[in-house]
């Protein structure tokens, strides 16, 4: 199949906010215990954090990590996870029907984040709790005052504030699975009052209000309008969450979910702007896509698993090659919508629906989805450009026209690079792609990274990586071959003609 891609240097969508390459660690399954924290592991550091896991996270270059939930946060008492470990209570976690030992809490997590070279995106409990506990938490984390919670932090060994700049006002409050789920009215009110007290304690922070847990929620749209009616003046971002799956074994349709993600983003952004206009506001509320991934094989596992275990094996989705293709495409969607999406979190980071797996007493290893994430976060920096693609298309289940090729183009003037990401969604045909990058005459194609396997179901394991990228030989400036069902990244570099 033949296709053509054109992009013009001056046709810029926006500068990419690197926080779109964020991730997420929840107190869920083995994400924290046996994931980032395993004091008896041979690679553990002085705080009990796994060094091999930290190495892989450093490789991924994760700018921000959302914590401590997720559904978990809606029943969490943050004070349980501070102070001497021997005095911390074990409690029932009603979100995942597990036992939380509280051996790791905000004290440890902010230290871990430093070691992982990432910032903390903190969620407050607006399920069982409310503004009072949230204001105590932010005083504990960010205040320099001579007051109770700031002094409690000092007593616990942290003279300097943690300086957490990004805060989520609860989690998925539109879902009836949430501990103390709320109507949009109820949530809008409590989110507004919590936003006010948080910003009074620390005016430098940014706040994320809960949008819909999925575009398929029956309240999608009305939830956003009501919540923003209340919170618009007090928050900076509205959240979106979305997980895709290939339950029917229909790969073509699975890979067509990217357009659904695009549509979800555009519709949510339009609602933000509709409320902006209604309120005659000067401020724009942008988007935080703070949970996204492939997740279906291990959904609802907690309902049948043995209850009240510490760090049970939950949501340990084993990713295959086609999952990596979709994750690669979803990352391109985030890049293409970077004018509105300023934060995004691949959910999650370790063991739980994660790019990194950590075996107890064993190895840490890379799942298939690790690779598109790695290349996007490392190289997908700069300004996203509008692209124009001419290619054949197919029909999705909903009857949408889905072009076989999905792409993003990013110019990064600092090192002088253009990064072209490409997903060939055809399951049986290669694409011969003609590329025209207008305004980049002094650039030449220097790398073609490819993620390909004949077998869409192949995955990685602790014993080896069946799926990992390879470098293809660059033979032509203008035309590249994109194998059937493959993810590709082209790197164009500025040629220095000076002697
Ligand atoms: O990431 C797993 C769960 O998915 C989160 O706890 C919740 O917010 C979402 O439903």
mmCIF file of C-alpha atoms in Angstrom, residues 106-437:
data_model
loop_
_atom_site.group_PDB
_atom_site.id
_atom_site.type_symbol
_atom_site.label_atom_id
_atom_site.label_comp_id
_atom_site.label_asym_id
_atom_site.label_seq_id
_atom_site.Cartn_x
_atom_site.Cartn_y
_atom_site.Cartn_z
ATOM 1 C CA UNK A 106 4.035 9.806 51.724
ATOM 2 C CA UNK A 107 7.300 10.028 53.754
ATOM 3 C CA UNK A 108 8.805 7.144 51.814
ATOM 4 C CA UNK A 109 7.141 7.874 48.489
ATOM 5 C CA UNK A 110 8.495 11.391 48.150
ATOM 6 C CA UNK A 111 11.980 10.023 48.896
ATOM 7 C CA UNK A 112 11.488 7.282 46.310
ATOM 8 C CA UNK A 113 10.332 9.895 43.768
ATOM 9 C CA UNK A 114 13.562 11.840 44.274
ATOM 10 C CA UNK A 115 15.552 8.695 43.615
ATOM 11 C CA UNK A 116 13.434 7.952 40.546
ATOM 12 C CA UNK A 117 14.068 11.499 39.280
ATOM 13 C CA UNK A 118 10.364 12.245 39.118
ATOM 14 C CA UNK A 119 7.811 14.614 40.671
ATOM 15 C CA UNK A 120 4.857 13.528 42.785
ATOM 16 C CA UNK A 121 1.298 14.183 41.599
ATOM 17 C CA UNK A 122 -0.657 13.826 44.834
ATOM 18 C CA UNK A 123 -4.279 12.707 45.064
ATOM 19 C CA UNK A 124 -6.411 13.593 48.102
ATOM 20 C CA UNK A 125 -9.227 11.480 49.510
ATOM 21 C CA UNK A 126 -12.597 12.978 48.627
ATOM 22 C CA UNK A 127 -14.394 9.687 49.267
ATOM 23 C CA UNK A 128 -14.437 8.920 52.998
ATOM 24 C CA UNK A 129 -12.771 12.270 53.759
ATOM 25 C CA UNK A 130 -12.824 15.876 52.620
ATOM 26 C CA UNK A 131 -11.317 19.365 52.793
ATOM 27 C CA UNK A 132 -10.139 19.123 56.402
ATOM 28 C CA UNK A 133 -7.848 16.127 55.861
ATOM 29 C CA UNK A 134 -6.694 17.541 52.528
ATOM 30 C CA UNK A 135 -5.620 20.829 54.103
ATOM 31 C CA UNK A 136 -3.723 18.930 56.831
ATOM 32 C CA UNK A 137 -1.964 16.856 54.187
ATOM 33 C CA UNK A 138 -0.833 19.848 52.174
ATOM 34 C CA UNK A 139 0.367 21.569 55.328
ATOM 35 C CA UNK A 140 2.354 18.409 56.128
ATOM 36 C CA UNK A 141 3.825 18.250 52.629
ATOM 37 C CA UNK A 142 4.396 21.858 51.627
ATOM 38 C CA UNK A 143 4.343 24.240 54.633
ATOM 39 C CA UNK A 144 7.317 25.958 56.211
ATOM 40 C CA UNK A 145 5.215 27.340 59.088
ATOM 41 C CA UNK A 146 5.694 26.603 62.778
ATOM 42 C CA UNK A 147 2.371 24.722 62.912
ATOM 43 C CA UNK A 148 1.188 21.246 63.864
ATOM 44 C CA UNK A 149 1.362 19.331 60.570
ATOM 45 C CA UNK A 150 4.483 21.074 59.255
ATOM 46 C CA UNK A 151 6.103 20.307 62.615
ATOM 47 C CA UNK A 152 4.894 16.703 62.409
ATOM 48 C CA UNK A 153 6.790 16.404 59.120
ATOM 49 C CA UNK A 154 9.899 17.819 60.798
ATOM 50 C CA UNK A 155 9.467 15.416 63.732
ATOM 51 C CA UNK A 156 9.299 12.567 61.205
ATOM 52 C CA UNK A 157 12.707 13.602 59.911
ATOM 53 C CA UNK A 158 11.908 15.972 57.038
ATOM 54 C CA UNK A 159 13.027 19.509 57.784
ATOM 55 C CA UNK A 160 12.448 20.663 54.206
ATOM 56 C CA UNK A 161 8.940 20.644 52.718
ATOM 57 C CA UNK A 162 8.251 18.096 49.987
ATOM 58 C CA UNK A 163 7.114 20.854 47.612
ATOM 59 C CA UNK A 164 4.417 18.875 45.791
ATOM 60 C CA UNK A 165 3.038 21.091 43.039
ATOM 61 C CA UNK A 166 0.286 19.056 41.401
ATOM 62 C CA UNK A 167 -2.783 17.797 43.300
ATOM 63 C CA UNK A 168 -5.774 15.692 42.251
ATOM 64 C CA UNK A 169 -9.129 16.405 43.883
ATOM 65 C CA UNK A 170 -10.124 12.772 44.466
ATOM 66 C CA UNK A 171 -10.343 9.937 41.966
ATOM 67 C CA UNK A 172 -13.097 8.736 39.596
ATOM 68 C CA UNK A 173 -15.847 10.177 41.759
ATOM 69 C CA UNK A 174 -18.386 9.545 38.962
ATOM 70 C CA UNK A 175 -18.082 5.752 39.299
ATOM 71 C CA UNK A 176 -20.330 3.728 41.620
ATOM 72 C CA UNK A 177 -17.340 1.444 42.356
ATOM 73 C CA UNK A 178 -15.675 4.358 44.098
ATOM 74 C CA UNK A 179 -15.679 4.408 47.900
ATOM 75 C CA UNK A 180 -18.240 7.145 48.663
ATOM 76 C CA UNK A 181 -19.084 7.790 45.011
ATOM 77 C CA UNK A 182 -20.767 11.158 44.503
ATOM 78 C CA UNK A 183 -23.193 12.828 42.166
ATOM 79 C CA UNK A 184 -21.737 15.600 40.010
ATOM 80 C CA UNK A 185 -23.407 18.177 42.276
ATOM 81 C CA UNK A 186 -22.026 16.607 45.453
ATOM 82 C CA UNK A 187 -18.556 16.239 43.963
ATOM 83 C CA UNK A 188 -18.568 19.708 42.401
ATOM 84 C CA UNK A 189 -19.270 21.268 45.805
ATOM 85 C CA UNK A 190 -16.695 19.302 47.810
ATOM 86 C CA UNK A 191 -14.055 19.675 45.084
ATOM 87 C CA UNK A 192 -14.551 23.448 45.070
ATOM 88 C CA UNK A 193 -14.242 23.774 48.838
ATOM 89 C CA UNK A 194 -11.210 21.466 48.889
ATOM 90 C CA UNK A 195 -9.596 23.419 46.047
ATOM 91 C CA UNK A 196 -10.025 26.642 48.024
ATOM 92 C CA UNK A 197 -8.387 25.369 51.202
ATOM 93 C CA UNK A 198 -5.544 23.673 49.311
ATOM 94 C CA UNK A 199 -4.706 26.870 47.425
ATOM 95 C CA UNK A 200 -5.005 28.951 50.587
ATOM 96 C CA UNK A 201 -2.323 26.792 52.182
ATOM 97 C CA UNK A 202 -0.124 26.816 49.069
ATOM 98 C CA UNK A 203 -1.126 29.205 46.257
ATOM 99 C CA UNK A 204 1.640 27.876 44.003
ATOM 100 C CA UNK A 205 0.005 24.489 43.412
ATOM 101 C CA UNK A 206 -2.044 23.313 40.437
ATOM 102 C CA UNK A 207 -5.267 21.326 40.805
ATOM 103 C CA UNK A 208 -6.965 18.596 38.796
ATOM 104 C CA UNK A 209 -10.719 18.028 39.126
ATOM 105 C CA UNK A 210 -12.233 14.629 38.300
ATOM 106 C CA UNK A 211 -13.778 14.324 34.875
ATOM 107 C CA UNK A 212 -15.253 11.068 33.603
ATOM 108 C CA UNK A 213 -13.765 7.634 34.338
ATOM 109 C CA UNK A 214 -14.412 6.670 30.739
ATOM 110 C CA UNK A 215 -16.067 8.133 27.660
ATOM 111 C CA UNK A 216 -18.667 5.356 27.945
ATOM 112 C CA UNK A 217 -19.928 6.519 31.359
ATOM 113 C CA UNK A 218 -23.655 7.318 31.182
ATOM 114 C CA UNK A 219 -22.949 10.663 32.819
ATOM 115 C CA UNK A 220 -20.142 11.649 30.421
ATOM 116 C CA UNK A 221 -20.758 15.239 29.381
ATOM 117 C CA UNK A 222 -23.283 16.167 32.040
ATOM 118 C CA UNK A 223 -20.748 15.236 34.741
ATOM 119 C CA UNK A 224 -18.130 17.573 33.232
ATOM 120 C CA UNK A 225 -20.588 20.456 32.817
ATOM 121 C CA UNK A 226 -21.868 20.266 36.397
ATOM 122 C CA UNK A 227 -18.448 19.739 37.960
ATOM 123 C CA UNK A 228 -16.947 22.629 35.998
ATOM 124 C CA UNK A 229 -19.917 24.852 36.810
ATOM 125 C CA UNK A 230 -18.795 24.570 40.421
ATOM 126 C CA UNK A 231 -15.029 24.279 40.109
ATOM 127 C CA UNK A 232 -14.053 26.274 37.005
ATOM 128 C CA UNK A 233 -12.518 29.241 38.808
ATOM 129 C CA UNK A 234 -10.580 27.080 41.242
ATOM 130 C CA UNK A 235 -9.001 24.302 39.178
ATOM 131 C CA UNK A 236 -6.419 24.115 36.420
ATOM 132 C CA UNK A 237 -7.161 20.763 34.780
ATOM 133 C CA UNK A 238 -9.987 18.314 34.289
ATOM 134 C CA UNK A 239 -9.124 14.608 34.275
ATOM 135 C CA UNK A 240 -9.936 11.869 31.747
ATOM 136 C CA UNK A 241 -9.384 8.135 32.196
ATOM 137 C CA UNK A 242 -9.567 5.395 29.621
ATOM 138 C CA UNK A 243 -8.557 1.747 29.266
ATOM 139 C CA UNK A 244 -8.944 -0.244 26.073
ATOM 140 C CA UNK A 245 -9.059 -4.007 25.509
ATOM 141 C CA UNK A 246 -9.298 -6.542 22.732
ATOM 142 C CA UNK A 247 -11.908 -8.828 24.233
ATOM 143 C CA UNK A 248 -13.292 -9.956 20.877
ATOM 144 C CA UNK A 249 -9.878 -10.777 19.422
ATOM 145 C CA UNK A 250 -10.497 -8.168 16.715
ATOM 146 C CA UNK A 251 -7.112 -6.483 16.325
ATOM 147 C CA UNK A 252 -8.141 -4.080 13.555
ATOM 148 C CA UNK A 253 -10.905 -2.723 15.740
ATOM 149 C CA UNK A 254 -8.642 -2.678 18.804
ATOM 150 C CA UNK A 255 -6.120 -0.509 16.944
ATOM 151 C CA UNK A 256 -8.967 1.797 15.887
ATOM 152 C CA UNK A 257 -9.507 2.805 19.554
ATOM 153 C CA UNK A 258 -6.953 5.589 19.056
ATOM 154 C CA UNK A 259 -9.576 7.664 17.246
ATOM 155 C CA UNK A 260 -11.895 7.155 20.243
ATOM 156 C CA UNK A 261 -9.201 8.586 22.468
ATOM 157 C CA UNK A 262 -8.836 11.583 20.127
ATOM 158 C CA UNK A 263 -12.588 12.110 20.235
ATOM 159 C CA UNK A 264 -12.782 11.776 24.031
ATOM 160 C CA UNK A 265 -10.095 14.461 24.367
ATOM 161 C CA UNK A 266 -11.710 16.826 21.867
ATOM 162 C CA UNK A 267 -15.191 16.476 23.360
ATOM 163 C CA UNK A 268 -13.902 17.058 26.896
ATOM 164 C CA UNK A 269 -11.874 20.094 25.790
ATOM 165 C CA UNK A 270 -14.963 21.490 24.030
ATOM 166 C CA UNK A 271 -16.986 21.150 27.240
ATOM 167 C CA UNK A 272 -14.267 23.012 29.178
ATOM 168 C CA UNK A 273 -14.477 25.821 26.608
ATOM 169 C CA UNK A 274 -18.269 25.844 26.673
ATOM 170 C CA UNK A 275 -18.169 26.428 30.455
ATOM 171 C CA UNK A 276 -15.424 29.025 29.979
ATOM 172 C CA UNK A 277 -17.676 30.942 27.609
ATOM 173 C CA UNK A 278 -20.711 30.600 29.835
ATOM 174 C CA UNK A 279 -18.735 32.008 32.743
ATOM 175 C CA UNK A 280 -17.104 34.625 30.570
ATOM 176 C CA UNK A 281 -13.784 33.482 32.033
ATOM 177 C CA UNK A 282 -10.318 34.483 30.867
ATOM 178 C CA UNK A 283 -8.904 31.212 32.113
ATOM 179 C CA UNK A 284 -8.604 27.997 30.078
ATOM 180 C CA UNK A 285 -9.006 24.699 31.900
ATOM 181 C CA UNK A 286 -6.762 22.113 30.255
ATOM 182 C CA UNK A 287 -6.768 18.330 30.505
ATOM 183 C CA UNK A 288 -4.998 15.756 32.635
ATOM 184 C CA UNK A 289 -5.320 12.306 31.043
ATOM 185 C CA UNK A 290 -4.186 10.789 34.295
ATOM 186 C CA UNK A 291 -5.066 7.145 33.672
ATOM 187 C CA UNK A 292 -4.699 5.453 30.292
ATOM 188 C CA UNK A 293 -3.527 2.064 29.073
ATOM 189 C CA UNK A 294 -4.596 -1.319 27.756
ATOM 190 C CA UNK A 295 -6.404 -3.230 30.522
ATOM 191 C CA UNK A 296 -8.969 -5.983 30.134
ATOM 192 C CA UNK A 297 -7.563 -9.423 30.937
ATOM 193 C CA UNK A 298 -7.308 -8.752 34.662
ATOM 194 C CA UNK A 299 -10.328 -6.459 35.123
ATOM 195 C CA UNK A 300 -12.455 -7.162 38.216
ATOM 196 C CA UNK A 301 -9.897 -9.716 39.428
ATOM 197 C CA UNK A 302 -10.116 -8.397 42.962
ATOM 198 C CA UNK A 303 -13.732 -9.596 43.154
ATOM 199 C CA UNK A 304 -12.754 -13.255 42.886
ATOM 200 C CA UNK A 305 -9.273 -13.166 44.460
ATOM 201 C CA UNK A 306 -8.732 -14.257 48.055
ATOM 202 C CA UNK A 307 -9.632 -11.297 50.228
ATOM 203 C CA UNK A 308 -7.528 -9.377 52.728
ATOM 204 C CA UNK A 309 -4.073 -10.320 51.456
ATOM 205 C CA UNK A 310 -1.035 -8.063 51.719
ATOM 206 C CA UNK A 311 0.309 -7.216 48.236
ATOM 207 C CA UNK A 312 -1.727 -9.827 46.330
ATOM 208 C CA UNK A 313 -1.045 -10.580 42.675
ATOM 209 C CA UNK A 314 -3.677 -8.271 41.178
ATOM 210 C CA UNK A 315 -3.972 -6.682 37.735
ATOM 211 C CA UNK A 316 -0.694 -8.213 36.567
ATOM 212 C CA UNK A 317 -1.627 -7.882 32.926
ATOM 213 C CA UNK A 318 0.863 -9.637 30.626
ATOM 214 C CA UNK A 319 1.178 -7.400 27.601
ATOM 215 C CA UNK A 320 1.639 -8.735 24.091
ATOM 216 C CA UNK A 321 2.841 -7.158 20.881
ATOM 217 C CA UNK A 322 -0.515 -5.751 19.742
ATOM 218 C CA UNK A 323 -0.881 -4.007 23.128
ATOM 219 C CA UNK A 324 2.430 -2.265 22.457
ATOM 220 C CA UNK A 325 1.095 -1.111 19.083
ATOM 221 C CA UNK A 326 -1.977 0.437 20.697
ATOM 222 C CA UNK A 327 0.045 2.046 23.488
ATOM 223 C CA UNK A 328 2.325 3.522 20.817
ATOM 224 C CA UNK A 329 -0.727 4.951 19.046
ATOM 225 C CA UNK A 330 -2.240 6.305 22.250
ATOM 226 C CA UNK A 331 1.013 8.150 22.944
ATOM 227 C CA UNK A 332 0.788 9.716 19.475
ATOM 228 C CA UNK A 333 -2.779 10.801 20.285
ATOM 229 C CA UNK A 334 -1.536 12.537 23.451
ATOM 230 C CA UNK A 335 1.172 14.269 21.398
ATOM 231 C CA UNK A 336 -1.310 15.348 18.717
ATOM 232 C CA UNK A 337 -3.611 16.792 21.390
ATOM 233 C CA UNK A 338 -0.835 18.549 23.305
ATOM 234 C CA UNK A 339 -2.589 21.906 22.945
ATOM 235 C CA UNK A 340 -5.090 20.659 25.567
ATOM 236 C CA UNK A 341 -3.551 17.624 27.272
ATOM 237 C CA UNK A 342 -0.820 18.929 29.569
ATOM 238 C CA UNK A 343 -0.515 15.945 31.892
ATOM 239 C CA UNK A 344 -1.007 12.230 31.285
ATOM 240 C CA UNK A 345 -0.230 9.130 33.320
ATOM 241 C CA UNK A 346 0.315 5.688 31.880
ATOM 242 C CA UNK A 347 -1.515 3.541 34.436
ATOM 243 C CA UNK A 348 0.415 2.130 36.024
ATOM 244 C CA UNK A 349 4.217 1.848 36.383
ATOM 245 C CA UNK A 350 5.251 -1.358 38.180
ATOM 246 C CA UNK A 351 3.548 -4.793 38.372
ATOM 247 C CA UNK A 352 -0.015 -3.452 38.150
ATOM 248 C CA UNK A 353 -1.037 -2.974 34.459
ATOM 249 C CA UNK A 354 2.533 -1.857 34.019
ATOM 250 C CA UNK A 355 5.440 -1.515 31.592
ATOM 251 C CA UNK A 356 7.777 -2.816 34.324
ATOM 252 C CA UNK A 357 7.383 -6.126 36.137
ATOM 253 C CA UNK A 358 9.314 -7.005 39.288
ATOM 254 C CA UNK A 359 9.441 -10.617 40.438
ATOM 255 C CA UNK A 360 9.701 -11.136 44.193
ATOM 256 C CA UNK A 361 13.346 -11.955 45.018
ATOM 257 C CA UNK A 362 13.885 -12.011 41.275
ATOM 258 C CA UNK A 363 14.341 -9.900 38.200
ATOM 259 C CA UNK A 364 12.789 -6.645 37.057
ATOM 260 C CA UNK A 365 11.886 -6.802 33.380
ATOM 261 C CA UNK A 366 10.372 -4.824 30.532
ATOM 262 C CA UNK A 367 6.922 -5.605 29.157
ATOM 263 C CA UNK A 368 6.181 -4.969 25.464
ATOM 264 C CA UNK A 369 4.528 -1.606 26.198
ATOM 265 C CA UNK A 370 7.748 -0.379 27.817
ATOM 266 C CA UNK A 371 9.241 0.392 24.424
ATOM 267 C CA UNK A 372 6.843 2.845 22.767
ATOM 268 C CA UNK A 373 6.658 4.633 26.134
ATOM 269 C CA UNK A 374 10.455 4.782 26.372
ATOM 270 C CA UNK A 375 10.912 6.223 22.885
ATOM 271 C CA UNK A 376 8.098 8.751 23.299
ATOM 272 C CA UNK A 377 9.323 10.055 26.645
ATOM 273 C CA UNK A 378 12.963 10.186 25.551
ATOM 274 C CA UNK A 379 12.532 11.590 22.040
ATOM 275 C CA UNK A 380 8.994 12.994 21.848
ATOM 276 C CA UNK A 381 9.991 16.401 23.126
ATOM 277 C CA UNK A 382 9.439 19.757 21.433
ATOM 278 C CA UNK A 383 6.554 21.079 19.331
ATOM 279 C CA UNK A 384 3.969 18.786 17.778
ATOM 280 C CA UNK A 385 3.163 19.567 14.151
ATOM 281 C CA UNK A 386 -0.069 19.049 12.245
ATOM 282 C CA UNK A 387 0.257 16.222 9.771
ATOM 283 C CA UNK A 388 -1.592 15.456 6.614
ATOM 284 C CA UNK A 389 -1.832 11.809 5.589
ATOM 285 C CA UNK A 390 -3.102 10.263 2.395
ATOM 286 C CA UNK A 391 -3.669 6.559 2.889
ATOM 287 C CA UNK A 392 -6.372 3.907 2.483
ATOM 288 C CA UNK A 393 -8.726 3.340 5.372
ATOM 289 C CA UNK A 394 -10.898 0.622 6.902
ATOM 290 C CA UNK A 395 -14.122 0.660 8.914
ATOM 291 C CA UNK A 396 -14.184 0.320 12.684
ATOM 292 C CA UNK A 397 -17.020 -1.505 14.442
ATOM 293 C CA UNK A 398 -18.808 1.827 14.877
ATOM 294 C CA UNK A 399 -18.524 2.479 11.133
ATOM 295 C CA UNK A 400 -15.796 5.107 11.488
ATOM 296 C CA UNK A 401 -13.249 5.491 8.684
ATOM 297 C CA UNK A 402 -9.894 4.510 10.160
ATOM 298 C CA UNK A 403 -6.803 5.383 8.112
ATOM 299 C CA UNK A 404 -4.338 2.497 8.118
ATOM 300 C CA UNK A 405 -1.620 4.904 9.167
ATOM 301 C CA UNK A 406 -1.660 6.906 12.417
ATOM 302 C CA UNK A 407 1.197 9.304 13.132
ATOM 303 C CA UNK A 408 2.654 12.230 15.018
ATOM 304 C CA UNK A 409 5.423 14.617 13.998
ATOM 305 C CA UNK A 410 7.482 16.568 16.537
ATOM 306 C CA UNK A 411 10.155 19.169 15.913
ATOM 307 C CA UNK A 412 12.753 19.687 18.565
ATOM 308 C CA UNK A 413 14.860 22.649 17.554
ATOM 309 C CA UNK A 414 17.331 22.435 20.387
ATOM 310 C CA UNK A 415 19.216 19.369 19.238
ATOM 311 C CA UNK A 416 17.823 19.948 15.724
ATOM 312 C CA UNK A 417 15.599 16.893 15.362
ATOM 313 C CA UNK A 418 12.310 15.909 13.819
ATOM 314 C CA UNK A 419 10.675 12.823 15.304
ATOM 315 C CA UNK A 420 8.084 11.051 13.179
ATOM 316 C CA UNK A 421 6.108 8.285 14.934
ATOM 317 C CA UNK A 422 4.142 5.932 12.714
ATOM 318 C CA UNK A 423 1.719 3.095 13.289
ATOM 319 C CA UNK A 424 0.834 0.853 10.363
ATOM 320 C CA UNK A 425 -2.513 -0.677 11.355
ATOM 321 C CA UNK A 426 -2.852 -2.918 8.334
ATOM 322 C CA UNK A 427 -2.744 -6.539 9.462
ATOM 323 C CA UNK A 428 -1.509 -7.868 6.139
ATOM 324 C CA UNK A 429 0.111 -5.126 4.054
ATOM 325 C CA UNK A 430 3.295 -3.082 4.318
ATOM 326 C CA UNK A 431 3.081 0.643 3.643
ATOM 327 C CA UNK A 432 5.505 2.409 1.340
ATOM 328 C CA UNK A 433 5.413 5.867 2.851
ATOM 329 C CA UNK A 434 6.467 8.989 1.044
ATOM 330 C CA UNK A 435 7.423 11.699 3.550
ATOM 331 C CA UNK A 436 7.519 15.419 2.847
ATOM 332 C CA UNK A 437 8.754 17.559 5.735
#
